[in-house]
Amino acid sequence: MDERVREHAEVLVDWSARVEAGDDVVVSVAEDAHDLGVAVAEALGERGATVTTLYGSDELSRAYLKGAEAGVDGSGSDDDSGDAPDFDDDPAVDRAIFEAADAYLRIGGGRNTTATADVSPETRQAYAKARKGVREARMDTDWVSTVHPTRSLAQQAGMAYEEYREFVYDAVLRDWEALADEMAQMKAILDAGEEVRLVTERDDAPDTDVTMSIAGRTAVNSAASVAYDSHNLPSGEVFTAPYDTEGEAFFDVPMTIDATRVRDVRLVFEGGEVVDFAAEAGEDALASVLDTDPGARRLGELGIGMNRGIDRFTDSILFDEKMGDTVHLAVGRAYDACLPAGESGNDSAVHVDMISDVSERSRMEVDGEVVRRNGTFRWEEGFEG
């Protein structure tokens, strides 16, 4: 086993999830993530944790969902009526697993990044809504999501497997404490702020000019550890939960939504919600997300990428949203960590991030003061106020 796999496991268990002796830990391992799963299991055993292992297979998920579609009309054949399967709400066994867990570790890295591409949008929406309670129980744990470098992910990123493996470990095996200290500066600015304005004025893309309120919200210093209310490895972003959004935003970084390639997205906000949208590619997939429920047309997150160890787009939100020269907005569910105690933010069965490259002809203002221009933060060398 590559020694870096064991290092990855140690970072995940110790720095990210902060697992202690006696913790009940659920580990979901994707099809081609066996090596990292083995290393994580070994690390958990050494630390005296109790482990329950799940098989996180997109191919199995597709088989189940396509089977449910075929059974809609009771004949066992594919149904063309457009009706979605009737899934049981909050299945008790799944919910009980997470309700009893202290931590949940998801290790991604499947064989096919578009394994569920032929599952209908109606089925996806119905399944997401039915599992809302399971998802909430899972997110109440100390959960962390990471990926093992696989050939399918390398192919999706347009990289050779060996090249992609180097990329992943450069992003994961970092000095997380030092990055946390740097990102604390952005967190302090957002915590003290009331309004954020994002502006891009590029010749080769539609403009962005969108404002949103952040008053009363708490930003998360996402330093790849539950100790920072951060749940991704790698991480490297500061995010908050905006509201009262107005204006237009353009997202030029391609992404995959529900196994569909989506590119050049434009969202128009009025009264805090999306009132118009368009996409150069994958518009139907975008529409499906926005039609999931009322909360899917409102923002749940403003995220600011600050991980300069991630230096290229890979068509993986786990990496792309953390890049230093990006900003992302997510429609759908807001994270509780950003909300005052006892207050509920935007609620939805989905949370879908969309990313914009802000490396040139852009600025971010907080309460009228420019804090980032052309990707450079005000405390960095080369910043122009």
Short mmCIF file of C-alpha atoms in Angstrom, two decimals:
data_model
loop_
_atom_site.label_atom_id
_atom_site.label_comp_id
_atom_site.label_asym_id
_atom_site.label_seq_id
_atom_site.Cartn_x
_atom_site.Cartn_y
_atom_site.Cartn_z
CA MET A 1 0.00 0.00 0.00
CA ASP A 2 1.21 3.50 -0.88
CA GLU A 3 2.25 5.09 2.43
CA ARG A 4 0.27 8.20 1.47
CA VAL A 5 -2.92 6.14 1.74
CA ARG A 6 -2.16 5.52 5.42
CA GLU A 7 -1.34 9.22 5.90
CA HIS A 8 -4.68 10.11 4.29
CA ALA A 9 -6.45 7.75 6.70
CA GLU A 10 -4.68 9.26 9.71
CA VAL A 11 -5.61 12.81 8.68
CA LEU A 12 -9.23 11.72 8.18
CA VAL A 13 -9.53 9.93 11.53
CA ASP A 14 -7.42 12.23 13.73
CA TRP A 15 -7.52 15.76 12.31
CA SER A 16 -10.82 15.69 10.44
CA ALA A 17 -13.21 13.45 12.43
CA ARG A 18 -11.39 13.66 15.82
CA VAL A 19 -12.32 10.04 16.56
CA GLU A 20 -11.80 8.91 20.16
CA ALA A 21 -11.80 5.55 21.90
CA GLY A 22 -15.33 4.18 22.27
CA ASP A 23 -16.81 6.19 19.39
CA ASP A 24 -19.29 4.41 17.11
CA VAL A 25 -18.18 5.18 13.55
CA VAL A 26 -20.03 4.41 10.32
CA VAL A 27 -17.73 4.15 7.30
CA SER A 28 -19.13 4.15 3.76
CA VAL A 29 -16.60 2.84 1.20
CA ALA A 30 -17.09 3.32 -2.55
CA GLU A 31 -16.43 0.57 -5.09
CA ASP A 32 -12.80 1.40 -5.92
CA ALA A 33 -11.83 2.96 -2.58
CA HIS A 34 -10.89 -0.33 -0.94
CA ASP A 35 -7.30 0.60 -0.02
CA LEU A 36 -8.29 3.76 1.83
CA GLY A 37 -11.17 1.90 3.48
CA VAL A 38 -8.71 -0.69 4.79
CA ALA A 39 -6.34 1.99 6.09
CA VAL A 40 -9.21 3.84 7.81
CA ALA A 41 -10.50 0.64 9.42
CA GLU A 42 -7.01 -0.09 10.75
CA ALA A 43 -6.65 3.42 12.14
CA LEU A 44 -10.07 3.23 13.82
CA GLY A 45 -9.19 -0.10 15.37
CA GLU A 46 -5.95 1.30 16.76
CA ARG A 47 -7.89 4.15 18.36
CA GLY A 48 -10.42 1.86 20.03
CA ALA A 49 -13.45 2.91 17.98
CA THR A 50 -16.32 0.64 16.95
CA VAL A 51 -16.82 0.39 13.18
CA THR A 52 -19.88 -0.29 11.00
CA THR A 53 -19.04 -0.49 7.29
CA LEU A 54 -21.39 0.37 4.42
CA TYR A 55 -20.87 -0.22 0.70
CA GLY A 56 -21.28 3.15 -1.03
CA SER A 57 -21.95 2.04 -4.61
CA ASP A 58 -23.47 4.31 -7.26
CA GLU A 59 -24.06 1.21 -9.39
CA LEU A 60 -26.12 -0.38 -6.62
CA SER A 61 -28.02 2.90 -6.17
CA ARG A 62 -28.78 2.98 -9.89
CA ALA A 63 -30.01 -0.61 -9.83
CA TYR A 64 -32.36 0.15 -6.95
CA LEU A 65 -33.72 3.37 -8.46
CA LYS A 66 -34.18 1.87 -11.94
CA GLY A 67 -35.92 -1.11 -10.34
CA ALA A 68 -38.24 1.26 -8.50
CA GLU A 69 -39.02 3.04 -11.77
CA ALA A 70 -39.80 -0.27 -13.47
CA GLY A 71 -42.16 -1.22 -10.66
CA VAL A 72 -44.24 1.97 -10.72
CA ASP A 73 -46.95 0.46 -12.94
CA GLY A 74 -46.84 -2.90 -11.17
CA SER A 75 -45.79 -4.77 -14.30
CA GLY A 76 -42.05 -4.81 -13.71
CA SER A 77 -41.44 -3.01 -17.00
CA ASP A 78 -40.18 0.52 -17.53
CA ASP A 79 -42.97 3.00 -16.93
CA ASP A 80 -43.37 5.95 -19.29
CA SER A 81 -46.09 7.73 -17.35
CA GLY A 82 -43.68 10.18 -15.74
CA ASP A 83 -44.88 9.17 -12.26
CA ALA A 84 -42.15 8.87 -9.65
CA PRO A 85 -41.81 5.78 -7.44
CA ASP A 86 -43.35 6.03 -3.98
CA PHE A 87 -40.43 5.63 -1.58
CA ASP A 88 -40.96 5.09 2.14
CA ASP A 89 -40.28 8.28 4.06
CA ASP A 90 -37.24 8.17 6.35
CA PRO A 91 -36.60 4.39 6.35
CA ALA A 92 -36.20 3.39 9.98
CA VAL A 93 -33.16 1.12 9.61
CA ASP A 94 -31.05 3.70 7.78
CA ARG A 95 -32.07 6.46 10.13
CA ALA A 96 -31.32 4.32 13.20
CA ILE A 97 -27.78 3.62 12.00
CA PHE A 98 -26.91 7.31 11.90
CA GLU A 99 -28.86 8.23 15.01
CA ALA A 100 -26.68 5.74 16.93
CA ALA A 101 -23.40 6.88 15.36
CA ASP A 102 -20.90 9.36 16.74
CA ALA A 103 -19.16 9.85 13.39
CA TYR A 104 -19.76 9.09 9.72
CA LEU A 105 -16.88 8.83 7.26
CA ARG A 106 -17.73 8.76 3.56
CA ILE A 107 -14.95 7.55 1.26
CA GLY A 108 -15.83 8.27 -2.36
CA GLY A 109 -14.18 6.88 -5.47
CA GLY A 110 -16.54 4.81 -7.59
CA ARG A 111 -16.05 3.10 -10.93
CA ASN A 112 -18.28 5.37 -12.98
CA THR A 113 -18.87 9.03 -12.13
CA THR A 114 -22.07 9.02 -14.23
CA ALA A 115 -23.45 5.68 -13.05
CA THR A 116 -26.91 7.12 -12.35
CA ALA A 117 -27.20 9.24 -15.50
CA ASP A 118 -30.28 7.38 -16.79
CA VAL A 119 -32.31 7.71 -13.59
CA SER A 120 -35.19 10.14 -14.20
CA PRO A 121 -35.26 13.56 -12.49
CA GLU A 122 -38.65 12.68 -10.95
CA THR A 123 -37.16 9.59 -9.32
CA ARG A 124 -34.15 11.53 -8.03
CA GLN A 125 -36.41 14.18 -6.48
CA ALA A 126 -38.72 11.62 -4.88
CA TYR A 127 -35.81 9.68 -3.41
CA ALA A 128 -34.12 12.82 -2.07
CA LYS A 129 -37.32 13.99 -0.41
CA ALA A 130 -38.03 10.57 1.12
CA ARG A 131 -34.57 10.38 2.68
CA LYS A 132 -34.56 13.85 4.18
CA GLY A 133 -34.77 12.48 7.73
CA VAL A 134 -31.91 10.04 7.08
CA ARG A 135 -29.82 12.87 5.70
CA GLU A 136 -30.52 15.04 8.75
CA ALA A 137 -29.57 12.20 11.10
CA ARG A 138 -26.35 11.67 9.17
CA MET A 139 -25.49 15.36 9.33
CA ASP A 140 -26.06 15.37 13.09
CA THR A 141 -22.99 13.14 13.43
CA ASP A 142 -19.35 14.23 13.18
CA TRP A 143 -19.39 13.49 9.46
CA VAL A 144 -16.53 13.89 7.00
CA SER A 145 -16.45 13.22 3.26
CA THR A 146 -13.29 12.46 1.31
CA VAL A 147 -12.25 10.56 -1.84
CA HIS A 148 -9.69 7.94 -2.73
CA PRO A 149 -7.96 8.71 -6.05
CA THR A 150 -9.43 6.34 -8.63
CA ARG A 151 -9.16 5.97 -12.37
CA SER A 152 -12.75 7.10 -12.90
CA LEU A 153 -12.11 10.34 -11.00
CA ALA A 154 -8.86 10.86 -12.90
CA GLN A 155 -10.73 10.43 -16.17
CA GLN A 156 -13.41 12.89 -15.06
CA ALA A 157 -10.66 15.39 -14.21
CA GLY A 158 -8.97 14.88 -17.58
CA MET A 159 -5.78 13.67 -15.94
CA ALA A 160 -3.57 10.58 -16.07
CA TYR A 161 -4.15 8.35 -13.06
CA GLU A 162 -0.65 8.90 -11.66
CA GLU A 163 -1.00 12.66 -12.16
CA TYR A 164 -4.39 12.69 -10.45
CA ARG A 165 -3.06 10.71 -7.50
CA GLU A 166 -0.35 13.35 -6.96
CA PHE A 167 -2.99 16.08 -7.21
CA VAL A 168 -5.20 14.47 -4.55
CA TYR A 169 -2.42 13.95 -2.04
CA ASP A 170 -1.10 17.49 -2.57
CA ALA A 171 -4.59 18.72 -1.65
CA VAL A 172 -5.16 16.35 1.29
CA LEU A 173 -1.77 16.12 3.02
CA ARG A 174 -1.41 19.76 4.03
CA ASP A 175 -0.55 21.91 7.02
CA TRP A 176 -4.18 22.36 8.00
CA GLU A 177 -3.45 24.40 11.10
CA ALA A 178 -1.57 27.04 9.09
CA LEU A 179 -4.36 27.27 6.52
CA ALA A 180 -6.94 27.55 9.31
CA ASP A 181 -5.07 30.55 10.72
CA GLU A 182 -5.09 32.30 7.35
CA MET A 183 -8.76 31.61 6.69
CA ALA A 184 -9.67 32.97 10.12
CA GLN A 185 -9.11 36.45 8.65
CA MET A 186 -11.91 35.93 6.10
CA LYS A 187 -14.19 34.45 8.74
CA ALA A 188 -13.73 37.53 10.93
CA ILE A 189 -14.68 39.83 8.04
CA LEU A 190 -17.86 37.90 7.24
CA ASP A 191 -18.88 37.52 10.89
CA ALA A 192 -18.71 41.30 11.32
CA GLY A 193 -20.39 42.08 7.98
CA GLU A 194 -24.00 42.65 6.99
CA GLU A 195 -23.99 42.61 3.18
CA VAL A 196 -21.83 40.97 0.51
CA ARG A 197 -21.67 42.12 -3.09
CA LEU A 198 -20.06 40.04 -5.83
CA VAL A 199 -19.15 41.67 -9.14
CA THR A 200 -17.47 40.33 -12.28
CA GLU A 201 -17.05 42.34 -15.47
CA ARG A 202 -15.36 40.14 -18.04
CA ASP A 203 -15.41 40.54 -21.81
CA ASP A 204 -15.78 36.81 -22.44
CA ALA A 205 -18.66 36.09 -20.06
CA PRO A 206 -21.91 37.61 -18.76
CA ASP A 207 -21.52 39.95 -15.81
CA THR A 208 -22.25 39.08 -12.21
CA ASP A 209 -23.66 41.68 -9.87
CA VAL A 210 -25.39 40.13 -6.90
CA THR A 211 -25.91 41.26 -3.31
CA MET A 212 -26.93 39.19 -0.31
CA SER A 213 -27.42 39.74 3.39
CA ILE A 214 -25.23 37.94 5.93
CA ALA A 215 -26.27 39.90 9.02
CA GLY A 216 -26.58 37.69 12.07
CA ARG A 217 -24.92 34.73 10.39
CA THR A 218 -21.73 32.96 11.44
CA ALA A 219 -19.10 32.05 8.86
CA VAL A 220 -17.40 28.65 9.00
CA ASN A 221 -13.62 28.39 8.75
CA SER A 222 -13.66 25.14 6.80
CA ALA A 223 -10.27 23.70 7.71
CA ALA A 224 -11.09 20.03 7.06
CA SER A 225 -12.03 19.24 10.67
CA VAL A 226 -15.25 18.89 12.62
CA ALA A 227 -13.53 21.04 15.26
CA TYR A 228 -14.06 23.91 12.78
CA ASP A 229 -17.56 22.76 11.72
CA SER A 230 -15.85 21.57 8.54
CA HIS A 231 -16.81 18.27 6.94
CA ASN A 232 -14.75 17.83 3.75
CA LEU A 233 -11.24 16.51 3.24
CA PRO A 234 -9.67 18.29 1.45
CA SER A 235 -11.21 21.61 2.38
CA GLY A 236 -10.02 25.19 2.35
CA GLU A 237 -12.96 27.57 2.14
CA VAL A 238 -14.88 30.01 4.31
CA PHE A 239 -18.64 29.84 3.93
CA THR A 240 -21.78 31.36 5.39
CA ALA A 241 -25.55 31.24 4.87
CA PRO A 242 -26.78 34.29 2.92
CA TYR A 243 -30.36 35.48 2.41
CA ASP A 244 -32.33 38.29 0.72
CA THR A 245 -30.38 37.80 -2.49
CA GLU A 246 -30.83 40.25 -5.37
CA GLY A 247 -29.23 40.49 -8.81
CA GLU A 248 -27.67 38.22 -11.41
CA ALA A 249 -24.89 35.67 -11.05
CA PHE A 250 -22.94 33.78 -13.72
CA PHE A 251 -21.07 30.52 -13.07
CA ASP A 252 -18.48 29.58 -15.66
CA VAL A 253 -16.88 26.52 -14.03
CA PRO A 254 -18.37 23.31 -15.51
CA MET A 255 -19.90 20.90 -13.03
CA THR A 256 -21.76 17.61 -12.93
CA ILE A 257 -25.27 17.69 -11.45
CA ASP A 258 -27.11 14.38 -11.12
CA ALA A 259 -24.65 12.74 -13.55
CA THR A 260 -25.29 15.48 -16.14
CA ARG A 261 -22.68 17.96 -17.38
CA VAL A 262 -23.81 21.52 -16.65
CA ARG A 263 -21.99 24.57 -17.99
CA ASP A 264 -22.29 28.38 -18.05
CA VAL A 265 -25.16 28.84 -15.61
CA ARG A 266 -26.96 32.17 -15.13
CA LEU A 267 -29.26 32.76 -12.16
CA VAL A 268 -31.47 35.82 -11.63
CA PHE A 269 -32.57 36.57 -8.06
CA GLU A 270 -35.48 38.72 -6.95
CA GLY A 271 -36.89 38.79 -3.45
CA GLY A 272 -34.35 36.23 -2.36
CA GLU A 273 -35.25 33.51 -4.85
CA VAL A 274 -34.32 32.41 -8.37
CA VAL A 275 -36.87 33.86 -10.79
CA ASP A 276 -35.05 33.08 -14.02
CA PHE A 277 -32.21 30.77 -15.03
CA ALA A 278 -30.35 29.46 -18.04
CA ALA A 279 -27.46 27.13 -18.83
CA GLU A 280 -25.43 26.60 -21.99
CA ALA A 281 -25.46 22.84 -21.27
CA GLY A 282 -27.46 20.71 -18.85
CA GLU A 283 -30.32 23.18 -18.36
CA ASP A 284 -32.82 20.37 -17.73
CA ALA A 285 -30.69 19.05 -14.86
CA LEU A 286 -30.50 22.55 -13.40
CA ALA A 287 -34.28 22.95 -13.73
CA SER A 288 -34.80 19.64 -11.96
CA VAL A 289 -32.75 20.84 -8.99
CA LEU A 290 -34.56 24.18 -8.77
CA ASP A 291 -37.95 22.46 -8.93
CA THR A 292 -37.21 20.04 -6.07
CA ASP A 293 -38.96 22.18 -3.44
CA PRO A 294 -39.44 25.90 -2.61
CA GLY A 295 -36.11 26.08 -0.77
CA ALA A 296 -34.24 24.89 -3.85
CA ARG A 297 -34.70 28.33 -5.43
CA ARG A 298 -33.05 30.15 -2.52
CA LEU A 299 -29.41 30.31 -1.52
CA GLY A 300 -28.09 28.10 1.24
CA GLU A 301 -24.42 29.01 0.99
CA LEU A 302 -21.89 31.60 -0.05
CA GLY A 303 -18.46 29.96 -0.20
CA ILE A 304 -15.06 31.55 -0.75
CA GLY A 305 -12.30 29.27 -2.05
CA MET A 306 -8.95 29.74 -0.27
CA ASN A 307 -6.98 26.52 -0.87
CA ARG A 308 -4.17 27.48 -3.22
CA GLY A 309 -2.88 23.93 -3.12
CA ILE A 310 -5.74 23.06 -5.50
CA ASP A 311 -4.56 24.54 -8.77
CA ARG A 312 -6.92 23.20 -11.45
CA PHE A 313 -10.55 22.28 -12.03
CA THR A 314 -11.39 18.58 -11.85
CA ASP A 315 -15.20 18.47 -12.24
CA SER A 316 -15.42 17.46 -8.59
CA ILE A 317 -17.12 19.86 -6.21
CA LEU A 318 -15.01 18.48 -3.35
CA PHE A 319 -11.94 20.07 -4.92
CA ASP A 320 -13.19 22.76 -7.30
CA GLU A 321 -15.11 24.85 -4.75
CA LYS A 322 -11.97 25.12 -2.58
CA MET A 323 -9.71 26.68 -5.26
CA GLY A 324 -8.18 29.98 -4.24
CA ASP A 325 -9.47 31.94 -7.25
CA THR A 326 -13.12 30.91 -6.97
CA VAL A 327 -16.36 31.77 -5.26
CA HIS A 328 -19.42 29.54 -5.15
CA LEU A 329 -23.10 29.91 -4.34
CA ALA A 330 -25.26 26.93 -3.44
CA VAL A 331 -28.99 26.74 -3.92
CA GLY A 332 -30.87 24.71 -1.33
CA ARG A 333 -30.19 23.75 2.25
CA ALA A 334 -28.28 26.08 4.60
CA TYR A 335 -25.88 24.61 7.13
CA ASP A 336 -26.92 24.89 10.77
CA ALA A 337 -23.38 25.90 11.79
CA CYS A 338 -23.94 29.28 10.10
CA LEU A 339 -27.21 30.03 11.91
CA PRO A 340 -27.96 31.54 15.32
CA ALA A 341 -29.08 29.09 17.97
CA GLY A 342 -32.74 28.25 17.58
CA GLU A 343 -33.02 29.83 14.14
CA SER A 344 -33.69 27.83 10.99
CA GLY A 345 -32.20 28.87 7.67
CA ASN A 346 -33.17 27.91 4.16
CA ASP A 347 -34.56 24.38 4.11
CA SER A 348 -34.44 22.04 1.13
CA ALA A 349 -33.83 18.43 0.15
CA VAL A 350 -30.93 19.57 -2.06
CA HIS A 351 -27.71 21.53 -1.72
CA VAL A 352 -26.07 22.20 -5.10
CA ASP A 353 -22.97 24.37 -5.49
CA MET A 354 -22.18 26.48 -8.55
CA ILE A 355 -18.73 27.97 -9.04
CA SER A 356 -17.34 31.11 -10.64
CA ASP A 357 -13.73 31.85 -11.55
CA VAL A 358 -12.89 35.24 -10.01
CA SER A 359 -9.21 35.39 -10.91
CA GLU A 360 -9.65 38.48 -13.08
CA ARG A 361 -11.88 41.57 -13.41
CA SER A 362 -13.82 40.77 -10.26
CA ARG A 363 -14.30 42.05 -6.74
CA MET A 364 -16.01 41.06 -3.53
CA GLU A 365 -17.24 43.77 -1.20
CA VAL A 366 -18.36 43.42 2.40
CA ASP A 367 -20.37 46.42 3.56
CA GLY A 368 -18.99 48.44 0.64
CA GLU A 369 -15.31 47.67 1.29
CA VAL A 370 -13.39 45.61 -1.26
CA VAL A 371 -11.89 42.59 0.50
CA ARG A 372 -10.92 40.58 -2.57
CA ARG A 373 -10.04 41.75 -6.07
CA ASN A 374 -9.13 39.53 -9.01
CA GLY A 375 -8.75 36.58 -6.65
CA THR A 376 -6.34 38.34 -4.28
CA PHE A 377 -7.36 38.98 -0.67
CA ARG A 378 -6.62 42.28 1.00
CA TRP A 379 -3.97 40.77 3.31
CA GLU A 380 -2.11 39.19 0.39
CA GLU A 381 0.75 40.73 -1.55
CA GLY A 382 -0.42 42.38 -4.76
CA PHE A 383 -3.88 43.33 -3.51
CA GLU A 384 -5.28 46.52 -5.10
CA GLY A 385 -7.84 48.25 -2.91
#
